[in-house]
Coordinates of C-alpha atoms in Angstrom, one line a residue:
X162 CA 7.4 9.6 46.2
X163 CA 8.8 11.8 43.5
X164 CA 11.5 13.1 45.4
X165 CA 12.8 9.6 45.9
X166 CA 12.6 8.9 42.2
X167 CA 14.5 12.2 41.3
X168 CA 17.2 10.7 44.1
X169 CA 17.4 7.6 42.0
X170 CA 17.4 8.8 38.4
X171 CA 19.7 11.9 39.2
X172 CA 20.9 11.7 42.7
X173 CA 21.5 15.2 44.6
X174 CA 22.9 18.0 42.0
X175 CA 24.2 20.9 43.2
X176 CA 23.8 24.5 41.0
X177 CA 26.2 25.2 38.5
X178 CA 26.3 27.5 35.5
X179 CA 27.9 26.1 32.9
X180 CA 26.6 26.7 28.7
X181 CA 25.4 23.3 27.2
X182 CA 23.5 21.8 24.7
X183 CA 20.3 19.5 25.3
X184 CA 19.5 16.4 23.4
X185 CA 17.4 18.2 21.1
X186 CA 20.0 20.7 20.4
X187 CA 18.6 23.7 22.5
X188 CA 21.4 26.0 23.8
X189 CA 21.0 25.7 28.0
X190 CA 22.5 26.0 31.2
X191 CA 23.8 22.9 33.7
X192 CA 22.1 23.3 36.7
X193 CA 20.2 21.5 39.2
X194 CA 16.8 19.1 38.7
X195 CA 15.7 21.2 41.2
X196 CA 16.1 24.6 39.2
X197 CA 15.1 23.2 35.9
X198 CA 10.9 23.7 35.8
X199 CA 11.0 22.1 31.7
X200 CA 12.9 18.5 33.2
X201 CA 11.5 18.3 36.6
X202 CA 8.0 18.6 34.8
X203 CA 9.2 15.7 33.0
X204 CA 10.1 13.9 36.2
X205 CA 6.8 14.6 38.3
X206 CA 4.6 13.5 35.3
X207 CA 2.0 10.7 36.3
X208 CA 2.5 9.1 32.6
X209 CA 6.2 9.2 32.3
X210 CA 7.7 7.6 29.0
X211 CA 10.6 5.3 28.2
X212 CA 11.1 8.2 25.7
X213 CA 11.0 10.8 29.0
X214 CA 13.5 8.9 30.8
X215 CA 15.5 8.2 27.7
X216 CA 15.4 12.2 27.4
X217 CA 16.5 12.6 31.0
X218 CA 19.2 10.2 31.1
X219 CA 21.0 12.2 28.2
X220 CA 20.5 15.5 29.8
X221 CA 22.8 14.8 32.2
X222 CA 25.6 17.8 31.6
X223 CA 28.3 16.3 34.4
X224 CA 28.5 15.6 38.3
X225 CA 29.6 17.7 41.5
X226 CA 30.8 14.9 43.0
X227 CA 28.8 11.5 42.3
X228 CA 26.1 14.0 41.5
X229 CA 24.9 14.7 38.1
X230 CA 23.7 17.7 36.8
X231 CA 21.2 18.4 33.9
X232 CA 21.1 20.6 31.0
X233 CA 18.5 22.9 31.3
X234 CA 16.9 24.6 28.0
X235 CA 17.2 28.7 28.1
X236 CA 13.5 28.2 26.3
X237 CA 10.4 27.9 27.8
X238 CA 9.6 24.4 25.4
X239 CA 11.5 21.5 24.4
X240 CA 12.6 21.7 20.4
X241 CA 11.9 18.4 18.7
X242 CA 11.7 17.1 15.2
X243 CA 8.5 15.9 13.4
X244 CA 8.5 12.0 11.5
X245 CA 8.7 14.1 8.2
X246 CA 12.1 16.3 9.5
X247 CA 10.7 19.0 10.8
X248 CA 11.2 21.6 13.6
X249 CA 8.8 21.6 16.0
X250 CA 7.9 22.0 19.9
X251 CA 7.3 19.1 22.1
X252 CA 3.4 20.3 23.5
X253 CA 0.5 18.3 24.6
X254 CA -1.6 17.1 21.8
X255 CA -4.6 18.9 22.5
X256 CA -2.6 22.6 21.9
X257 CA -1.2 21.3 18.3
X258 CA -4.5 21.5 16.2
X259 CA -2.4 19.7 13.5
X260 CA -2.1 16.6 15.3
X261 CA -5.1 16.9 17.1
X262 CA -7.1 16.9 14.3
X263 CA -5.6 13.8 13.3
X264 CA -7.5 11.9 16.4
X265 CA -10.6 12.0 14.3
X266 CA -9.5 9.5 11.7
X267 CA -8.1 6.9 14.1
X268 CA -8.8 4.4 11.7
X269 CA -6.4 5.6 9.1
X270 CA -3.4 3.7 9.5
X271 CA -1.1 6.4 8.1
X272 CA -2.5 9.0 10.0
X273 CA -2.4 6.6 13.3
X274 CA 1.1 5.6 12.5
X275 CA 2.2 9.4 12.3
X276 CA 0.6 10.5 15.7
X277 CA 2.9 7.5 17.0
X278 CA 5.6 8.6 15.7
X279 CA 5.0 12.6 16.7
X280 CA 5.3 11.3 20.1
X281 CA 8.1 13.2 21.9
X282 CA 9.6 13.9 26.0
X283 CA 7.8 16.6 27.5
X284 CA 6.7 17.8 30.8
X285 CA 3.0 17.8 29.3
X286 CA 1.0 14.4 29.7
X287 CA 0.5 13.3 25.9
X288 CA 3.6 14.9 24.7
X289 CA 3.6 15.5 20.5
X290 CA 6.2 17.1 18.4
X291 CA 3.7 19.9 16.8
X292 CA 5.1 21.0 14.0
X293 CA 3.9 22.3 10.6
X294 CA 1.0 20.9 8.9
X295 CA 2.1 17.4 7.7
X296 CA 1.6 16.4 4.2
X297 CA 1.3 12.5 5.1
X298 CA 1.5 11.8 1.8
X299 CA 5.4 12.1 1.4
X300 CA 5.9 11.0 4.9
X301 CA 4.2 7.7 4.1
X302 CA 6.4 7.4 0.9
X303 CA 9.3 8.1 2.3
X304 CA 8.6 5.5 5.1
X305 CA 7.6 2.8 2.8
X306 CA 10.2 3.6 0.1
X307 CA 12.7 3.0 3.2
X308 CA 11.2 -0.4 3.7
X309 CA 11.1 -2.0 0.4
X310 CA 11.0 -5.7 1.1
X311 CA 10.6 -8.8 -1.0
X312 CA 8.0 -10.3 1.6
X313 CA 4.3 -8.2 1.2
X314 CA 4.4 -5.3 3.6
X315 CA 3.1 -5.6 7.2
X316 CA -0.8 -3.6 6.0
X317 CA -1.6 -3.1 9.5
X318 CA 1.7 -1.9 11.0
X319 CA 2.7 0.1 8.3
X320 CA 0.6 1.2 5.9
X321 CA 2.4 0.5 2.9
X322 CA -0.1 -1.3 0.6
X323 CA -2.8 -0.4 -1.0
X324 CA -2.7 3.1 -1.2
X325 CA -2.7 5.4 -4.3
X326 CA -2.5 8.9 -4.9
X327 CA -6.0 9.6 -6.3
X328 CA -8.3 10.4 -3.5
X329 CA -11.1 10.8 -5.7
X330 CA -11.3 7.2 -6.4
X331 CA -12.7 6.3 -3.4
X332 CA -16.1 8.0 -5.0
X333 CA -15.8 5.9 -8.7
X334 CA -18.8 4.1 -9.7
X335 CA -17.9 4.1 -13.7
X336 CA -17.1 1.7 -16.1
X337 CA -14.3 0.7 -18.9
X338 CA -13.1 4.6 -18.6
X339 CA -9.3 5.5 -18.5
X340 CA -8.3 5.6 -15.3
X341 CA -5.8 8.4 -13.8
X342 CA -2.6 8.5 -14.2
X343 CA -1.5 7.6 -10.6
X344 CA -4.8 5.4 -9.9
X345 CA -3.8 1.2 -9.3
X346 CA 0.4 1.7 -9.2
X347 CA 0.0 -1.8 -8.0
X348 CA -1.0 -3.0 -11.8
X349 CA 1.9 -4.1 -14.2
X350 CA 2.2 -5.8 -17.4
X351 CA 3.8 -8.3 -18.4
X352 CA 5.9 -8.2 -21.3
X353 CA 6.6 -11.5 -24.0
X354 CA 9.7 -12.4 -26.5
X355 CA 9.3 -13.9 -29.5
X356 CA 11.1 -14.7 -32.5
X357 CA 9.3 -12.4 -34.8
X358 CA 6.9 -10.0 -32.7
X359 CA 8.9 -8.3 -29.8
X360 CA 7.7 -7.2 -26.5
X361 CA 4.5 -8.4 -26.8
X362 CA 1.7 -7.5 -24.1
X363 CA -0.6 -10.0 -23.5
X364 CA -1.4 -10.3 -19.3
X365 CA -1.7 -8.2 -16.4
X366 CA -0.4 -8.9 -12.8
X367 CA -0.5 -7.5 -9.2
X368 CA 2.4 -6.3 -7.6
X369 CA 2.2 -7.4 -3.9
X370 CA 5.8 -6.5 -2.4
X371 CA 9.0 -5.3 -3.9
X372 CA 10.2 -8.4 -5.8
X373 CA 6.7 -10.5 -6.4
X374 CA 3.9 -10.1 -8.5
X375 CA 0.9 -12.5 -8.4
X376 CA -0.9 -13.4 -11.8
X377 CA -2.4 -15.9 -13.3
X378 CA -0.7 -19.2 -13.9
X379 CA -2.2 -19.8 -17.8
X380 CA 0.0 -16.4 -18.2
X381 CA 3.0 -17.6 -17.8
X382 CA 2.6 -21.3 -18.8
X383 CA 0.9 -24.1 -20.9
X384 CA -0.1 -22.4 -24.8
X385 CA 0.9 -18.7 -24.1
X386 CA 4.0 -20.0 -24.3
X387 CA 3.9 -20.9 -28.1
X388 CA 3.1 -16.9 -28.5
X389 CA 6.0 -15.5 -26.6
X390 CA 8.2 -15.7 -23.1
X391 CA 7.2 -14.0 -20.2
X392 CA 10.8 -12.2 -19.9
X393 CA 9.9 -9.0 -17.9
X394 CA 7.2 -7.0 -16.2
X395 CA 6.5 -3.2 -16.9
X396 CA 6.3 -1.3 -13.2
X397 CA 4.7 2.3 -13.4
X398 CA 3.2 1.5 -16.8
X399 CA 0.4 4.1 -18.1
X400 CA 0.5 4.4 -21.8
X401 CA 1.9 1.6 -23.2
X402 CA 2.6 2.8 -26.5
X403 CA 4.5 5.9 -25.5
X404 CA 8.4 6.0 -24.8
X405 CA 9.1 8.1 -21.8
X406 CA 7.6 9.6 -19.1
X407 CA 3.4 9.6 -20.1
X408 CA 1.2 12.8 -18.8
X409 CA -2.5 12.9 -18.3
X410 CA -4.4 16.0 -19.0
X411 CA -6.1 17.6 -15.6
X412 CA -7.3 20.6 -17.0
X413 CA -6.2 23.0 -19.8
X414 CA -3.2 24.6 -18.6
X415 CA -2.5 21.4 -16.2
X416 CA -0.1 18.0 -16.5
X417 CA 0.5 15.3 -14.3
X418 CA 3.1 12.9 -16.0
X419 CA 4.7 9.9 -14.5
X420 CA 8.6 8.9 -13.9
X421 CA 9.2 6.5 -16.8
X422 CA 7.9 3.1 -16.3
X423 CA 11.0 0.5 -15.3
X424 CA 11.0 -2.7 -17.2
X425 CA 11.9 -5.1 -14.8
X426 CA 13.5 -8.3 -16.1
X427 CA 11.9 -11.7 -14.2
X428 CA 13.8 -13.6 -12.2
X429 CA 11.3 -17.2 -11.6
X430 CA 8.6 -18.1 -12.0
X431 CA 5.9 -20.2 -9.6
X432 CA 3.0 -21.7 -10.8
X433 CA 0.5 -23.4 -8.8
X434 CA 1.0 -27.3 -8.4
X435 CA -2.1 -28.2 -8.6
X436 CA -2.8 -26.1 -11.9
X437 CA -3.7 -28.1 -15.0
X438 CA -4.4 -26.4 -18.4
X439 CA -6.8 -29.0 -19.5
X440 CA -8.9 -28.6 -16.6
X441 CA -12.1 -27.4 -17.5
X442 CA -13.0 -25.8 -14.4
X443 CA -10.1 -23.4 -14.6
X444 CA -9.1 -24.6 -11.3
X445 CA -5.9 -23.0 -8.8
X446 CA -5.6 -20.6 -12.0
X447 CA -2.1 -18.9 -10.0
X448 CA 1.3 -18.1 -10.1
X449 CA 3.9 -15.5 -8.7
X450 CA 6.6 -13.9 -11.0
X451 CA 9.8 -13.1 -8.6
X452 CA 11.7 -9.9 -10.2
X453 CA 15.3 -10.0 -10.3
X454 CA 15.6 -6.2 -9.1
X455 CA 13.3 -4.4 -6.3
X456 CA 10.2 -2.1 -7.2
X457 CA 10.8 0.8 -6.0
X458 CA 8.2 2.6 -3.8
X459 CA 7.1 5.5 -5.9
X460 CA 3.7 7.7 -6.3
X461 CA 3.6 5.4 -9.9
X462 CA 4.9 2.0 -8.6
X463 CA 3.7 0.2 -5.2
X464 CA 2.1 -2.9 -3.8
X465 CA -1.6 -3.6 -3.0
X466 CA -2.5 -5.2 -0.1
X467 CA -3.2 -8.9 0.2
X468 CA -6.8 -10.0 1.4
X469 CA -6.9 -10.2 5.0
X470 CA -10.6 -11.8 5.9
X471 CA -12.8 -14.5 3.4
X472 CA -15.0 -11.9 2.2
X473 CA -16.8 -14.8 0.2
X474 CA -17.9 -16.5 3.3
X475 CA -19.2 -12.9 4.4
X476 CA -19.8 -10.6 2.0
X477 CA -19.6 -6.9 2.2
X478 CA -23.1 -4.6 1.7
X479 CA -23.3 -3.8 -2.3
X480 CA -19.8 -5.8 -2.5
X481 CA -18.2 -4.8 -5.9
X482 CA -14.8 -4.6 -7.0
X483 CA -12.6 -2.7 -9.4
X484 CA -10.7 -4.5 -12.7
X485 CA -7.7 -2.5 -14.3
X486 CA -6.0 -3.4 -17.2
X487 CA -4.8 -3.2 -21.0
X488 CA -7.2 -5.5 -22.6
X489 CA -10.4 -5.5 -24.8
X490 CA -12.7 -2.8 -24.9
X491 CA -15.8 -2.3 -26.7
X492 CA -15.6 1.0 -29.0
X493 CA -19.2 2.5 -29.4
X494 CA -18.0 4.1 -32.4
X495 CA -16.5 1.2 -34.6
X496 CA -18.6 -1.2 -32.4
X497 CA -15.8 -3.6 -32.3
X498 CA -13.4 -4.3 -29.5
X499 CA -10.2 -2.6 -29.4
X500 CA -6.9 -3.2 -27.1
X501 CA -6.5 -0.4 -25.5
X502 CA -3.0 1.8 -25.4
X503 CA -3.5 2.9 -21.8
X504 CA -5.1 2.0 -18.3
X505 CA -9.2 1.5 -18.1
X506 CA -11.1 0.3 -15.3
X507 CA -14.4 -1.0 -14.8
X508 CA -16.6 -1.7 -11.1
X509 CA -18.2 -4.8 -11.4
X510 CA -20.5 -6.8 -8.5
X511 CA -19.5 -9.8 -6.7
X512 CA -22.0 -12.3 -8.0
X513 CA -22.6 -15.4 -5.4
X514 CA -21.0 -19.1 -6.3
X515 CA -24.0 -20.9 -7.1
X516 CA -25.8 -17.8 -9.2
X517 CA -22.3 -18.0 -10.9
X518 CA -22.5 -21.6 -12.0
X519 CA -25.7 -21.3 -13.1
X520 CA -25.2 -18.4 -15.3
X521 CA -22.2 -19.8 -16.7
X522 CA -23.6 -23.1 -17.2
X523 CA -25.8 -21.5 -19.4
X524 CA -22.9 -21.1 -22.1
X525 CA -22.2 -23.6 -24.7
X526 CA -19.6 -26.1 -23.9
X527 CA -20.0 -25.2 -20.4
X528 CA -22.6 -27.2 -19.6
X529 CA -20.9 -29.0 -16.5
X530 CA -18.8 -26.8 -15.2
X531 CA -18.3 -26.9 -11.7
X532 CA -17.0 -23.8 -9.5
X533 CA -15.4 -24.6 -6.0
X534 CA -14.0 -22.6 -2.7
X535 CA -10.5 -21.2 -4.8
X536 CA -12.8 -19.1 -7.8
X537 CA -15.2 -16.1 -7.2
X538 CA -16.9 -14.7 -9.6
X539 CA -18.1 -10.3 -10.6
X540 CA -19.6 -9.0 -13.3
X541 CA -22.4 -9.8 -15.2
X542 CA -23.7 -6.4 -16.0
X543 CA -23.6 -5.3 -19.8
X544 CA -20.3 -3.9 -21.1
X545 CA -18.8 -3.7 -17.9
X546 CA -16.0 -6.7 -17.7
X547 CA -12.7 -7.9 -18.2
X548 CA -11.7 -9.2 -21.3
X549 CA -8.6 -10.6 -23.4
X550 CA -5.4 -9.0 -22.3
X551 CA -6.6 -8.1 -19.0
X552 CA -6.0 -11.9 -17.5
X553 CA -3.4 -12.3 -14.3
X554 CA -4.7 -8.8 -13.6
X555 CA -5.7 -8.2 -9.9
X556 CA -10.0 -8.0 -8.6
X557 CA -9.2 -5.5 -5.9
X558 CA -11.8 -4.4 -3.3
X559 CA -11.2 -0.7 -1.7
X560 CA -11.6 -1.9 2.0
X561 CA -13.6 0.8 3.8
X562 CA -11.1 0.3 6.6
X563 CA -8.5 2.4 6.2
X564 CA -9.7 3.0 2.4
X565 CA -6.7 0.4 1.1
X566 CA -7.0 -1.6 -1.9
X567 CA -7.0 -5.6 -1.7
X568 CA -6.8 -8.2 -4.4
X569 CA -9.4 -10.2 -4.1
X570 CA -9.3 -12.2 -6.9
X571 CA -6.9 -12.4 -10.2
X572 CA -8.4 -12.7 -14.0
X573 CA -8.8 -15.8 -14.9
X574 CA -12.0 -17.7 -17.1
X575 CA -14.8 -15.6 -18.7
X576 CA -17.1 -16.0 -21.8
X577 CA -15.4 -15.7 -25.3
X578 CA -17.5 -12.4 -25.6
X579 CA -16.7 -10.0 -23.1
X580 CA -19.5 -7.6 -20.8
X581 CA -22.3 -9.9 -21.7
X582 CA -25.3 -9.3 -19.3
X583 CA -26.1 -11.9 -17.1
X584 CA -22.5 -13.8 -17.8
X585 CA -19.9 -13.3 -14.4
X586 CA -16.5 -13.6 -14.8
X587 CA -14.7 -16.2 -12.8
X588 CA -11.8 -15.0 -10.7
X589 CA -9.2 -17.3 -9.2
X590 CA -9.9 -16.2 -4.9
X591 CA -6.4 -14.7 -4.0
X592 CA -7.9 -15.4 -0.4
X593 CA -7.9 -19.4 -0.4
X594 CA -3.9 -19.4 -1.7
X595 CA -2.5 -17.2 0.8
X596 CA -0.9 -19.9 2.7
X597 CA 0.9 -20.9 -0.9
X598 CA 1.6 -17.3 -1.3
X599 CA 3.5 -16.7 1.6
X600 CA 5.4 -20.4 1.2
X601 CA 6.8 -19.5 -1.9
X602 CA 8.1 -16.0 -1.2
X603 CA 11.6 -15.4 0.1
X604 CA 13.8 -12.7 1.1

């Protein structure tokens, strides 16, 4: 059986000895199938590869008549280059401790997506390029930086939402504190003209692919309006204050400072149909800003991940969220609210529809208010909420699947006095518009 299929791939060679170079560069000889052990491993495997008959195919080094002959390495291993450029040796997984180790997390989409790409022609069954120890973070950037798209990224093929660089933040459970520097690259603000006060700063957004960030639609129409024009959006923002490149403390001898943020100017704007100002009920609250350049895909600038299942329909165990932003915060020294110069963050609990209404109802002048299936609602815990300044800014949930970041919900109503216990705020639900989402975004 395989000696008919080495008849049909190579045909009969005959021995030769001439120098040649293999397709992965390694210096060999032209000689028979027959004398090659590396390629006619390759051959006789039970799991052969497109990639292993790709690999074949270009080994051929020339013919003896209608015969072709193979290049056959002088080394005892295949060379081969890891997804991150690096020289390595095509082995079987299990001898390559850096990849095999990898198998553990299978449900780590960049760690899943590298052992795909490692994969390599071989004589071993399971062939992987082992290499060095890969740093998956750059190899992810570098993948998703190459892939910068104006349509949201492709989470479960790729990867390339969601993610930031602080690994600790899988382990927050704090309140209004400043965030890290590199936590939420997704978060951008957006910035205002008018005729006296310049580059004012008064919403938030979510970037969700290289040209489109999703806010809230009473930021970028109806009486905002009369306080400035939405005319750009700050990507990679951290201090908003500072000029230049901003740096966070890590210890006492220790910086991390971002690139400079990159004001990018706004292209269109897409607000919601069906929104209407007046509406009491705060209803389809939503809008996308189109940016005339691409985001780049940076450690301080990326996209979060849209919401991928109705998590209000079935909620998560101890479902909370995260809320980033600029806005209000309540200073314990002045006691009085303060905006604040850089990025906070709060975790607040999902609160159920109906406890919602009733807790909101509760307010003055709210007395009939009526929630439906496109607003969800978090919060309700004393001192821990998002206030003025923070609106169009993204209610993300840090999916334990593949630990990625999703905006659930966007900034919308809330009570004129922020953090008060026992008062949710109401989030428009990202989940319900992502059939308008994906309509109104284009190449």
């Amino acid at each position: 059986m395989h000696f008919a299929l080495v008849l049909c791939v190579f045909g009969i060679a005959f021995t030769s000895g001439e120098p040649c170079t293999s397709p992965t560069d390694d210096k060999g000889t032209c000689k028979s199938i027959y004398e090659c052990d590396l390629l006619r491993g390759i051959v006789v495997k039970a799991k052969r590869t497109s990639l292993d008959e790709q690999f074949l195919r270009k080994s051929k080094c020339g013919y003896d008549g209608n015969m072709p002959k193979v290049c056959c390495p002088d080394t005892d291993k295949l060379s081969c280059t890891t997804p991150d450029g690096k020289k390595g040796q095509c082995v079987n997984i299990i001898t390559c401790s850096n990849l095999s180790d990898l198998l553990k997390e299978m449900n780590d989409t960049v760690k899943l997506n590298y052992l795909k790409s490692s994969k390599c022609a071989g004589p071993q069954d399971y062939s992987v390029c082992c290499g060095p120890r890969p740093n998956l973070g750059m190899t992810l950037q570098k993948s998703c930086a190459e892939r910068v798209s104006a349509l949201p990224p492709h989470e479960e093929e790729d990867g390339c939402c969601g993610v930031d660089n602080f690994e600790e933040n899988k382990l927050l459970a704090t309140g209004g504190n400043q965030t890290f520097i590199d936590q939420y690259p997704w978060l951008v603000v957006i910035e205002y003209e008018h005729p006296i006060e310049k580059n004012k700063l008064m919403c938030g957004g979510a970037l969700i692919s290289g040209k489109y960030v999703l806010t809230a639609a009473h930021c970028v129409t109806g009486a905002i309006l009369k306080e400035g024009t939405p005319k750009y959006v700050r990507l990679g923002e951290y201090n908003t204050t500072n000029k230049g490149p901003d740096c966070f403390r890590l210890s006492d001898h220790e910086l991390d400072c971002t690139e400079d943020m990159i004001l990018a100017p706004i292209e269109e704007i897409i607000v919601h149909p069906k929104y209407d100002r007046f509406d009491p009920h705060k209803r389809h609250d939503i809008a996308l800003i189109r940016l005339k350049i691409y985001a780049p895909y940076t450690d301080f600038i990326r996209p979060i991940c849209l919401p991928k299942v109705d998590y209000a329909l079935s909620p998560p165990l101890n479902f909370t969220f995260f809320v980033a932003g600029w806005g209000l915060y309540f200073e314990n020294k002045t006691k009085q609210f303060r905006k604040s110069e850089v990025k906070l963050h709060v975790e607040v609990p999902y609160v159920v529809r109906d406890q919602c209404q009733t807790a909101v109802r509760s307010l003055k002048g709210a007395e009939n208010i009526v929630f439906r299936s496109g607003q969800i609602c978090a919060g309700g815990v004393s001192g821990k909420d998002a206030c003025r300044g923070d609106s169009g800014g993204p209610l993300m949930y840090l999916s334990r699947e593949g630990w990625k970041f999703e905006v659930v919900g966007l900034v919308g109503a809330g009570a004129s006095i922020c953090g008060q216990a026992g008062i949710p705020g109401v989030y428009t639900y990202v989940y319900e518009y992502l059939p308008w989402i994906r309509q109104n975004m284009r190449h």
